[in-house]
PDB file of C-alpha atoms in Angstrom:
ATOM      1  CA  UNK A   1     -14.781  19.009  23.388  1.00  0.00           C
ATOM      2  CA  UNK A   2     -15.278  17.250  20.282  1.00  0.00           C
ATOM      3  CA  UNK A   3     -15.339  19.523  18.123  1.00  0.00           C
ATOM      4  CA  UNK A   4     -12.111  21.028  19.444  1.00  0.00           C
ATOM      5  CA  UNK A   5     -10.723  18.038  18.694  1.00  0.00           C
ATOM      6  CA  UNK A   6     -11.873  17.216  15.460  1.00  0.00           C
ATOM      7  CA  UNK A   7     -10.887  21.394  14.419  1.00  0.00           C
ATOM      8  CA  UNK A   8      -7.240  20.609  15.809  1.00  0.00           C
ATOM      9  CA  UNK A   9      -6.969  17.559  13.925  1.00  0.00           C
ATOM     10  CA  UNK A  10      -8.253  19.144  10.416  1.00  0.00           C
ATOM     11  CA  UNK A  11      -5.892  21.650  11.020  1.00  0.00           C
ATOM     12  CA  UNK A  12      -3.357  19.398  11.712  1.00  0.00           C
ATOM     13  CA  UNK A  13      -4.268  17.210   8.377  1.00  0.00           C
ATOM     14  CA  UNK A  14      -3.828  20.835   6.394  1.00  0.00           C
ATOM     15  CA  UNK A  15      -0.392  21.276   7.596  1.00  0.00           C
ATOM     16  CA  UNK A  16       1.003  17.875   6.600  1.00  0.00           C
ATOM     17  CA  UNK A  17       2.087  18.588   3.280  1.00  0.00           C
ATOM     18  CA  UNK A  18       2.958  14.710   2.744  1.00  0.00           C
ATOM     19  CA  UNK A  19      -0.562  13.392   3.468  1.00  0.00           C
ATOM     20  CA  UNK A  20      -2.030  16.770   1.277  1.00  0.00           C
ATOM     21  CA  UNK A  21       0.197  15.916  -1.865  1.00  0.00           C
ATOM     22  CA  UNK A  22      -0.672  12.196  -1.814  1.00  0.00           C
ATOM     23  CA  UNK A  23      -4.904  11.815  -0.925  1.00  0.00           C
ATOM     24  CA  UNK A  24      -5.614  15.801  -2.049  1.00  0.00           C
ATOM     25  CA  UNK A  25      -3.474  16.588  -4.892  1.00  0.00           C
ATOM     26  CA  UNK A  26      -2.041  13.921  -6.688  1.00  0.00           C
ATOM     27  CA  UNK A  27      -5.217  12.030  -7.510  1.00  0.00           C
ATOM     28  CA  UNK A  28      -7.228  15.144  -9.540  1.00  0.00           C
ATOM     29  CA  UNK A  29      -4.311  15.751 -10.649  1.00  0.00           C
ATOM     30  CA  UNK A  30      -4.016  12.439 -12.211  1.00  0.00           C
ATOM     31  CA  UNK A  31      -7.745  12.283 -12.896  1.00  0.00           C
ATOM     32  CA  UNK A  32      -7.494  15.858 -15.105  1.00  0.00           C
ATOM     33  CA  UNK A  33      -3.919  13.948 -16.805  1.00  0.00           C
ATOM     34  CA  UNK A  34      -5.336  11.031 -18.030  1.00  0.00           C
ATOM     35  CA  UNK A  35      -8.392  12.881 -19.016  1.00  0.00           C
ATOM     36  CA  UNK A  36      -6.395  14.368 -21.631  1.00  0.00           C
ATOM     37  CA  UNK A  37      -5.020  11.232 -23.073  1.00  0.00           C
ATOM     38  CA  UNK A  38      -8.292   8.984 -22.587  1.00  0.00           C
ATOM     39  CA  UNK A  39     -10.819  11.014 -22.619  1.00  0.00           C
ATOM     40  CA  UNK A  40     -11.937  10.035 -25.916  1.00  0.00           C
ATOM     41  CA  UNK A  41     -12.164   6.339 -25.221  1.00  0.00           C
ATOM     42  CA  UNK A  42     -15.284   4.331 -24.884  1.00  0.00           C
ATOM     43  CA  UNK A  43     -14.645   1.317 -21.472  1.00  0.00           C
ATOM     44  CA  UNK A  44     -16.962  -1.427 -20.270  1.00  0.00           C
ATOM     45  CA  UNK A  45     -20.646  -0.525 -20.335  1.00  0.00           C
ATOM     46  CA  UNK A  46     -20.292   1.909 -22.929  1.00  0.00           C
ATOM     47  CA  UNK A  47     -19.313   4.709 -20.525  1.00  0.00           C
ATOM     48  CA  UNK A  48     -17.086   7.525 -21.336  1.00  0.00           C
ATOM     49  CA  UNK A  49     -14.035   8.491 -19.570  1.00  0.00           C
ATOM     50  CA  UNK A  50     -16.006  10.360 -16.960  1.00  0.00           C
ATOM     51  CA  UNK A  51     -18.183   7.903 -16.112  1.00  0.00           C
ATOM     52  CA  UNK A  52     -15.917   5.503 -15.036  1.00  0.00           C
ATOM     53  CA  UNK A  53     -12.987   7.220 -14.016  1.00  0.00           C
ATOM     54  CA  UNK A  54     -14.745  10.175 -11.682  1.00  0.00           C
ATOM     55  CA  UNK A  55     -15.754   7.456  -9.163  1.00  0.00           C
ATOM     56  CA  UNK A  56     -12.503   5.615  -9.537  1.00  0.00           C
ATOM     57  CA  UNK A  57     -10.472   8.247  -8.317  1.00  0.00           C
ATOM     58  CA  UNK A  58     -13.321   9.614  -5.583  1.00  0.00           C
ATOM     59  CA  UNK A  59     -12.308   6.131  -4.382  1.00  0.00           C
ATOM     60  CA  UNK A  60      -8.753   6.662  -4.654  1.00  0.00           C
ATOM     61  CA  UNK A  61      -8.924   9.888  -2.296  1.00  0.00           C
ATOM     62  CA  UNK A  62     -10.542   8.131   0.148  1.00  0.00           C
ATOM     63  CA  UNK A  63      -8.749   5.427   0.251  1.00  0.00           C
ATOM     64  CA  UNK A  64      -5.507   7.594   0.678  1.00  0.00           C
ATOM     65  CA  UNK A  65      -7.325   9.864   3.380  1.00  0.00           C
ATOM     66  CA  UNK A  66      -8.371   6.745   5.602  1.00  0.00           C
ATOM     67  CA  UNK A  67      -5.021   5.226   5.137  1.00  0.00           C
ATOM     68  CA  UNK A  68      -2.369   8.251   5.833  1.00  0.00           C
ATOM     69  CA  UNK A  69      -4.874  10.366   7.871  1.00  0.00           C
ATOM     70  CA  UNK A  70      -6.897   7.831   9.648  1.00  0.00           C
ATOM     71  CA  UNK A  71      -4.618   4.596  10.032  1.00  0.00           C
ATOM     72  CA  UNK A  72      -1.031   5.709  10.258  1.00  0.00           C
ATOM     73  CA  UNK A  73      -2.313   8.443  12.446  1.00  0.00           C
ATOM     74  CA  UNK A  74      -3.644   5.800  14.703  1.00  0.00           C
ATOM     75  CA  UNK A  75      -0.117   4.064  14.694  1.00  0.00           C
ATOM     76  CA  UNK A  76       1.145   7.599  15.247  1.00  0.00           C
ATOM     77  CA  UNK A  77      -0.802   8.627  18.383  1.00  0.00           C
ATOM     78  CA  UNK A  78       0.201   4.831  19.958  1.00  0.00           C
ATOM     79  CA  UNK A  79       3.808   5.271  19.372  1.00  0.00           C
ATOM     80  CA  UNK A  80       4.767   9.078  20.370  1.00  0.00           C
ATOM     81  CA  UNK A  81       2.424   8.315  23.835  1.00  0.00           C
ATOM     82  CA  UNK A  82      -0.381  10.629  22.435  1.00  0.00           C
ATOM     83  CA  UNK A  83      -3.096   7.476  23.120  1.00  0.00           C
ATOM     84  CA  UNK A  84      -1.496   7.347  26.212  1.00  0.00           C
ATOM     85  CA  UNK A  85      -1.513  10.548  27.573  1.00  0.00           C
ATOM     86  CA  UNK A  86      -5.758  10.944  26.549  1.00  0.00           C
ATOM     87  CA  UNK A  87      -6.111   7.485  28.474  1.00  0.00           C
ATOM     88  CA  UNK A  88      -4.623   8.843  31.546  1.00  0.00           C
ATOM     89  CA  UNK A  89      -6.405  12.187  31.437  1.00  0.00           C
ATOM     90  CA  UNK A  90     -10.321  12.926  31.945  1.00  0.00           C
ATOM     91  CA  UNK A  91     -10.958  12.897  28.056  1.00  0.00           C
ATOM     92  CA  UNK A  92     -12.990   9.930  27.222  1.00  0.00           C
ATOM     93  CA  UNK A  93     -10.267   7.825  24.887  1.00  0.00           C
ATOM     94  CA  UNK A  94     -12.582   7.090  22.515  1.00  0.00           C
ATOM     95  CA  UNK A  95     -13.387  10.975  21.464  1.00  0.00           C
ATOM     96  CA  UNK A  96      -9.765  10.653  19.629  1.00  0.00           C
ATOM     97  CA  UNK A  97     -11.285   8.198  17.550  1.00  0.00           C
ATOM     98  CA  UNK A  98     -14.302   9.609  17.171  1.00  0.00           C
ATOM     99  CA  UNK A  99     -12.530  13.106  15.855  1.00  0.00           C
ATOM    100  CA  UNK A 100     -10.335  10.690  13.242  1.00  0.00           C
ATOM    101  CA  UNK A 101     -13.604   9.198  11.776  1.00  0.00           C
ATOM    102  CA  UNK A 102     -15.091  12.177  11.371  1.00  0.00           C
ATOM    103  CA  UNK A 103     -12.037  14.378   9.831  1.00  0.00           C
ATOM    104  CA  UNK A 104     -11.826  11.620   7.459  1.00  0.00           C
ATOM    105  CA  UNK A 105     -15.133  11.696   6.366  1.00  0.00           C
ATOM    106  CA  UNK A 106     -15.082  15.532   6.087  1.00  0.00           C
ATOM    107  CA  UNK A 107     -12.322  15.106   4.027  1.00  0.00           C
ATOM    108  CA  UNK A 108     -12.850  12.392   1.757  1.00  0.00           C
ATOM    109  CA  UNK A 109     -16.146  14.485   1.353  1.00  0.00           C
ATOM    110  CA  UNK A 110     -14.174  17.547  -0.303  1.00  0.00           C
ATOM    111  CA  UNK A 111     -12.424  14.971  -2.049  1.00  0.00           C
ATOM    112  CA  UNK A 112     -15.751  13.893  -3.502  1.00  0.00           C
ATOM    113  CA  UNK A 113     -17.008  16.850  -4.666  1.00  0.00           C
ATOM    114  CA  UNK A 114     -13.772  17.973  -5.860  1.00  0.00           C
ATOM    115  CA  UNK A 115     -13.170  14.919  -8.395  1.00  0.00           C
ATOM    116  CA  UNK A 116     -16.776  15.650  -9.956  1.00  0.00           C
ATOM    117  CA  UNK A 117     -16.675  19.254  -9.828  1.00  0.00           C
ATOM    118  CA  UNK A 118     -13.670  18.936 -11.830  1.00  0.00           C
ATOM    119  CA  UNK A 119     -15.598  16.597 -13.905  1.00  0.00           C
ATOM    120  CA  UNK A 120     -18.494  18.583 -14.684  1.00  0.00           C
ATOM    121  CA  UNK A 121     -16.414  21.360 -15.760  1.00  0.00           C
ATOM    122  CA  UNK A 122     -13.273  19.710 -17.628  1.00  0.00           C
ATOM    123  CA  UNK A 123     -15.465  16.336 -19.156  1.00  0.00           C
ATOM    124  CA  UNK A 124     -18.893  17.847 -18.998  1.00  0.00           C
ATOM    125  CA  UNK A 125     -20.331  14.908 -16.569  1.00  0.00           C
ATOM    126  CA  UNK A 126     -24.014  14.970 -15.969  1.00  0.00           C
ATOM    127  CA  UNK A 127     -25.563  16.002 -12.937  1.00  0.00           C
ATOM    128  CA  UNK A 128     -29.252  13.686 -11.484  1.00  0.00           C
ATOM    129  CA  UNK A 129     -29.615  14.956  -7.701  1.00  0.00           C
ATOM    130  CA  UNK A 130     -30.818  11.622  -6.968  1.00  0.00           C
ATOM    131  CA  UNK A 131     -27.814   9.644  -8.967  1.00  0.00           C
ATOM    132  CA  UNK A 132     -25.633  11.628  -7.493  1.00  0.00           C
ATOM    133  CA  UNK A 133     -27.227  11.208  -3.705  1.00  0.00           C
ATOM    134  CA  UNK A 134     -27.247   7.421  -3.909  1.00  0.00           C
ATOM    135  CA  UNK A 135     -23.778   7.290  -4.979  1.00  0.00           C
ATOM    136  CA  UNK A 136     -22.786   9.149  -2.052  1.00  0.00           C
ATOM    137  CA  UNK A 137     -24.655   7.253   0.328  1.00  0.00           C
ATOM    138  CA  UNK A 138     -22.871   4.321  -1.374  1.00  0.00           C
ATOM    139  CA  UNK A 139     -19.452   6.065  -1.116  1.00  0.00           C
ATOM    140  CA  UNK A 140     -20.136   6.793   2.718  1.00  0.00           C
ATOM    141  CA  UNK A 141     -20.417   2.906   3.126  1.00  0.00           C
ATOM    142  CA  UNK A 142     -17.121   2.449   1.762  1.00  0.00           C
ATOM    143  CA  UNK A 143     -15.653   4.821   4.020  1.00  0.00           C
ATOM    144  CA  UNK A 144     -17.040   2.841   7.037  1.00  0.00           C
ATOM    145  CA  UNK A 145     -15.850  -0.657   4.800  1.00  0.00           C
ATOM    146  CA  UNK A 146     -12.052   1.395   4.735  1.00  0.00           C
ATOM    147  CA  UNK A 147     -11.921   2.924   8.182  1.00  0.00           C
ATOM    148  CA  UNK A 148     -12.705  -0.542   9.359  1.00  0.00           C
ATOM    149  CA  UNK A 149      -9.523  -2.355   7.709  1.00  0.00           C
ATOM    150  CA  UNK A 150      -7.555   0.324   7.910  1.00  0.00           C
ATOM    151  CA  UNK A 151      -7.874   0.371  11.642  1.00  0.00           C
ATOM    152  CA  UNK A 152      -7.129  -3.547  11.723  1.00  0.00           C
ATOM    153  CA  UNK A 153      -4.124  -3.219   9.631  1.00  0.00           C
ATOM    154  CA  UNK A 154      -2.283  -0.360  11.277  1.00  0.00           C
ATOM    155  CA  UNK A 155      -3.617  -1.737  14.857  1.00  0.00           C
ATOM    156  CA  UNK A 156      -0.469  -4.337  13.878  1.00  0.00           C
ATOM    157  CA  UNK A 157       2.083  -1.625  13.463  1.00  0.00           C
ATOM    158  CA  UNK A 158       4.186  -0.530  16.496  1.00  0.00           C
ATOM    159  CA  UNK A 159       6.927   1.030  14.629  1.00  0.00           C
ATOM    160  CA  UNK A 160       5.741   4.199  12.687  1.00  0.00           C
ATOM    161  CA  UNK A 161       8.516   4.000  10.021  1.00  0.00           C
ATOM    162  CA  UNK A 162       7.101   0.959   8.603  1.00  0.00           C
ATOM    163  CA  UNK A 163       3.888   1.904   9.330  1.00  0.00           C
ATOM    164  CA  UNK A 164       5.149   4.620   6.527  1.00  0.00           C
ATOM    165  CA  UNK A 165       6.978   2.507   4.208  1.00  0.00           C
ATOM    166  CA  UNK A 166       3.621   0.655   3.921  1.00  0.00           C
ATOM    167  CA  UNK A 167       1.581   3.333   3.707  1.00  0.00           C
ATOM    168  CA  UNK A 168       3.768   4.748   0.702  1.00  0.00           C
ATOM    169  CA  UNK A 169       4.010   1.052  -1.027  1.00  0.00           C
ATOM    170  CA  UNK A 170       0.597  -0.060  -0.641  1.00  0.00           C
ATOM    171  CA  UNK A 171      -0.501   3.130  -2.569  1.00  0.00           C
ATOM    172  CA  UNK A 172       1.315   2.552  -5.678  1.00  0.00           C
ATOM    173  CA  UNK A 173      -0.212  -1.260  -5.553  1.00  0.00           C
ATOM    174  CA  UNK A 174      -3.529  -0.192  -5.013  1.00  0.00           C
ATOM    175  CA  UNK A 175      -3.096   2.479  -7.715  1.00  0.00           C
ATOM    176  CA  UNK A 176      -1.888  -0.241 -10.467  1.00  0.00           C
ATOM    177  CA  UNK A 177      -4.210  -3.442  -9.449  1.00  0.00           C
ATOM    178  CA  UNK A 178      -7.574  -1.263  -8.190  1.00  0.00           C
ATOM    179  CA  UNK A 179      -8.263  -0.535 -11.911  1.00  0.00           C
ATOM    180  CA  UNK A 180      -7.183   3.313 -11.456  1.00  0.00           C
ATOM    181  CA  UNK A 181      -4.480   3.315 -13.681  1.00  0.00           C
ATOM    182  CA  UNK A 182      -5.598   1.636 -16.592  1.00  0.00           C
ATOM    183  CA  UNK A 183      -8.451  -1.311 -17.095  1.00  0.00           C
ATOM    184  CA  UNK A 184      -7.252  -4.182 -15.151  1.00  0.00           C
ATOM    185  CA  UNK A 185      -8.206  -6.469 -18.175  1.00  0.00           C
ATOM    186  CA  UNK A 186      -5.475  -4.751 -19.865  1.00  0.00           C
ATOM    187  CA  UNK A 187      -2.887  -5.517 -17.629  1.00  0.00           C
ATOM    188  CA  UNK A 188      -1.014  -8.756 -17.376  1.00  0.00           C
ATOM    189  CA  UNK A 189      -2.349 -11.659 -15.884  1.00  0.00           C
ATOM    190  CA  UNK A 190      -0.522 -11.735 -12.366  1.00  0.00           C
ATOM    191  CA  UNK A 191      -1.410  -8.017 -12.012  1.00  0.00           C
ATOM    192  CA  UNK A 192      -4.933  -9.876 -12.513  1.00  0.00           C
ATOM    193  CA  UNK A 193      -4.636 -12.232 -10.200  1.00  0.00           C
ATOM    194  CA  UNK A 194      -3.077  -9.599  -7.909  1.00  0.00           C
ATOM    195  CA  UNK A 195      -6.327  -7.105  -8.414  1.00  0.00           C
ATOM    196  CA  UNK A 196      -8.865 -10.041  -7.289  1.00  0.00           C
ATOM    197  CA  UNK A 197      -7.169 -10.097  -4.035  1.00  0.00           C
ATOM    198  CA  UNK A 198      -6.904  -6.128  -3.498  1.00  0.00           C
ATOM    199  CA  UNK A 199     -10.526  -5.129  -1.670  1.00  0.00           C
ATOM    200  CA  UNK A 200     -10.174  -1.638  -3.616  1.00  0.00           C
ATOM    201  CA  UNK A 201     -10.399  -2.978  -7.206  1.00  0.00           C
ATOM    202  CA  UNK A 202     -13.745  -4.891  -5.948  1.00  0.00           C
ATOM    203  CA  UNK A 203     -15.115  -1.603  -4.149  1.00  0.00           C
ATOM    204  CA  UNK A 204     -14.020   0.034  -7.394  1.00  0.00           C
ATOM    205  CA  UNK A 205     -16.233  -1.979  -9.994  1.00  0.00           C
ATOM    206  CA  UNK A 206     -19.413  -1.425  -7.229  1.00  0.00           C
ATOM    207  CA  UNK A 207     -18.867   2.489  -6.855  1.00  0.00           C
ATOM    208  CA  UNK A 208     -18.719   2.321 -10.874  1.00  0.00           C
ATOM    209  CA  UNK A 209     -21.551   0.508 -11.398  1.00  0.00           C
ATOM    210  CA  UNK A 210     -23.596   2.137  -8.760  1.00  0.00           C
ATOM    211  CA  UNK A 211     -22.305   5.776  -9.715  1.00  0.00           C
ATOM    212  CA  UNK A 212     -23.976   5.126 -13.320  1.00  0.00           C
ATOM    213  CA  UNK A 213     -26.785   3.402 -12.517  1.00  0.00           C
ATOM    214  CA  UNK A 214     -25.799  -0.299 -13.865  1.00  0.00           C
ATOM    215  CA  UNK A 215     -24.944  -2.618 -11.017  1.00  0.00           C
ATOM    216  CA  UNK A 216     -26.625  -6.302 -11.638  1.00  0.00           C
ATOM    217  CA  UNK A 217     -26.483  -8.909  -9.429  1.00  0.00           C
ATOM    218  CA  UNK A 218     -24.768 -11.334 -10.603  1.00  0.00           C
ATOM    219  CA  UNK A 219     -21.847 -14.363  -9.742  1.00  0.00           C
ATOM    220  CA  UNK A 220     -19.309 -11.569  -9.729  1.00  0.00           C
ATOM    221  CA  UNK A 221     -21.562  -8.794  -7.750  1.00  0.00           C
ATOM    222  CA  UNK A 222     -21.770 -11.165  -5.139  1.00  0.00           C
ATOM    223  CA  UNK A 223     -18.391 -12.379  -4.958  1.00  0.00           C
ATOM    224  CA  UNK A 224     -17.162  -8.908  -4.849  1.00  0.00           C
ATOM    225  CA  UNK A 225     -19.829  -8.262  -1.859  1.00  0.00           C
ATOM    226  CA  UNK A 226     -18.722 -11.247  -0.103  1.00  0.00           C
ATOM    227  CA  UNK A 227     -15.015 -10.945   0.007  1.00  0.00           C
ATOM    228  CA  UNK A 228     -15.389  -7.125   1.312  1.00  0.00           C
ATOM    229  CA  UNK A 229     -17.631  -8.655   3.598  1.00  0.00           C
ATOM    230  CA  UNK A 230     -15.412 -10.826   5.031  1.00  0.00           C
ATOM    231  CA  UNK A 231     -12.442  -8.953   4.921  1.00  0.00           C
ATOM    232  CA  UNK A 232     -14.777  -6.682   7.359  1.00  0.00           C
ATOM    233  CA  UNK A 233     -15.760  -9.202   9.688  1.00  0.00           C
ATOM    234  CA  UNK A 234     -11.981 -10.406   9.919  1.00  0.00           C
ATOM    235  CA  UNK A 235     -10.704  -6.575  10.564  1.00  0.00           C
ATOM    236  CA  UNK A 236     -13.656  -6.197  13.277  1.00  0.00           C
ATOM    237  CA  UNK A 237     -11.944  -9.619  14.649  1.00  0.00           C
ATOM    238  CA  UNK A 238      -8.405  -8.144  14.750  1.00  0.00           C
ATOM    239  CA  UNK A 239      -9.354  -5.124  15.812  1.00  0.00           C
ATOM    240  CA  UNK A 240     -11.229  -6.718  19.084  1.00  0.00           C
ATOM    241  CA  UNK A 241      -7.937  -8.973  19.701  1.00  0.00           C
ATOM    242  CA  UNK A 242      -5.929  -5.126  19.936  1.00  0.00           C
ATOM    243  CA  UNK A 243      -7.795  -3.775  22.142  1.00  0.00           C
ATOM    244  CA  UNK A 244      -7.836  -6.292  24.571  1.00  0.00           C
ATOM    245  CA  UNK A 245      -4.355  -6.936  24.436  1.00  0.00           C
ATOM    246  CA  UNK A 246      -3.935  -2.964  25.163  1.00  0.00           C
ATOM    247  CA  UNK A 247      -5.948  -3.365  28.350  1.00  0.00           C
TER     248      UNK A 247
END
């Protein structure tokens, strides 16, 4: 039964050319873009382009995936009766959920290995089995870390048009204060102030870090840890208030 489920909504996710341009193709393709005019450049901890962008915009994919296929699909299914309809019939409701955690993780998963296939052939990134293992355990935690807030967020939504119009505007922020554009330390100083309050410019500097084998724990490790932290304990809170008001 699941996995009916979960092959209906994969092949649901292929046919939606919206959520495919924005979390499948737009990101590599930006990735491969500013390749070419970056690629030369040395950032923060000596790393090359690769280095710090191939996690970067692993992160962006998922973060797109979670919140068009995961979230607004949860907004979705509540507002065209789909939720509805499962409750009411001998399905156990939470099997829909189930099925949307799991396409998202298959996906962001391709996503993964697409961003650093494309960066092992185009910007000749190095390959350590057990680098590369540990930063996709690490990446699976931020997938739990995302489908956690994302569920809060859209669990406020009851209209799906804005429920879109966030979607599509909360991407272009994330893009331009999650350090995926350009170094945030570059950018001017409310775009600064803007990026210490976005979670993804915080899960960003970990993934780098982790991805190349330089995280320290320090003042701003721990800061970055704790706000995600709490941002997931207030999204498990929010979430628990929805439900019960749906009973």
């Amino acid at each position: 039964m699941l996995a009916t489920q979960l092959k209906y909504d994969l092949l649901m996710f292929s046919r939606e050319l919206f959520y495919l341009v924005f979390t499948i193709i737009v990101p590599p393709a930006t990735y491969i873009f500013m390749g070419q005019l970056f690629g030369d450049q040395t950032y923060a901890g000596n790393l090359s382009y690769a280095e710090t962008y191939t996690p970067s915009f692993i992160l962006l994919i998922t973060f797109g995936v979670i919140f068009f296929a995961f979230g607004f699909d949860q907004v979705m299914n509540r507002t065209t009766g789909v939720e509805k309809r499962i409750s009411l019939s001998p399905v156990p409701q939470n099997m829909l959920l189930l099925s949307g955690i799991l396409k998202s993780i298959i996906i962001t998963s391709i996503g993964f290995l697409l961003i650093f296939i494309i960066g092992l052939l185009v910007y000749n990134l190095s390959f350590e089995p057990l680098r590369f293992l540990g930063a996709y355990g690490f990446f699976i935690i931020l997938n739990a870390v995302l489908l956690t807030i994302s569920s809060a967020i859209y669990s406020l939504f009851k209209s799906m048009n804005a429920a879109l119009v966030f979607s599509i505007v909360i991407f272009q922020i994330v893009i331009f204060t999650g350090g995926f554009a350009m170094p945030i330390s570059m950018m001017p100083k409310f775009v600064q102030i803007i990026a210490n309050l976005n979670p993804l410019y915080h899960m960003n500097n970990l993934f780098i870090a982790i991805w190349n084998e330089q995280l320290i724990f320090n003042n701003s490790t721990f800061t970055s840890i704790g706000y995600i932290a709490g941002l997931v304990i207030v999204s498990l809170i929010i979430i628990r208030i929805a439900n019960k008001r749906r009973i």
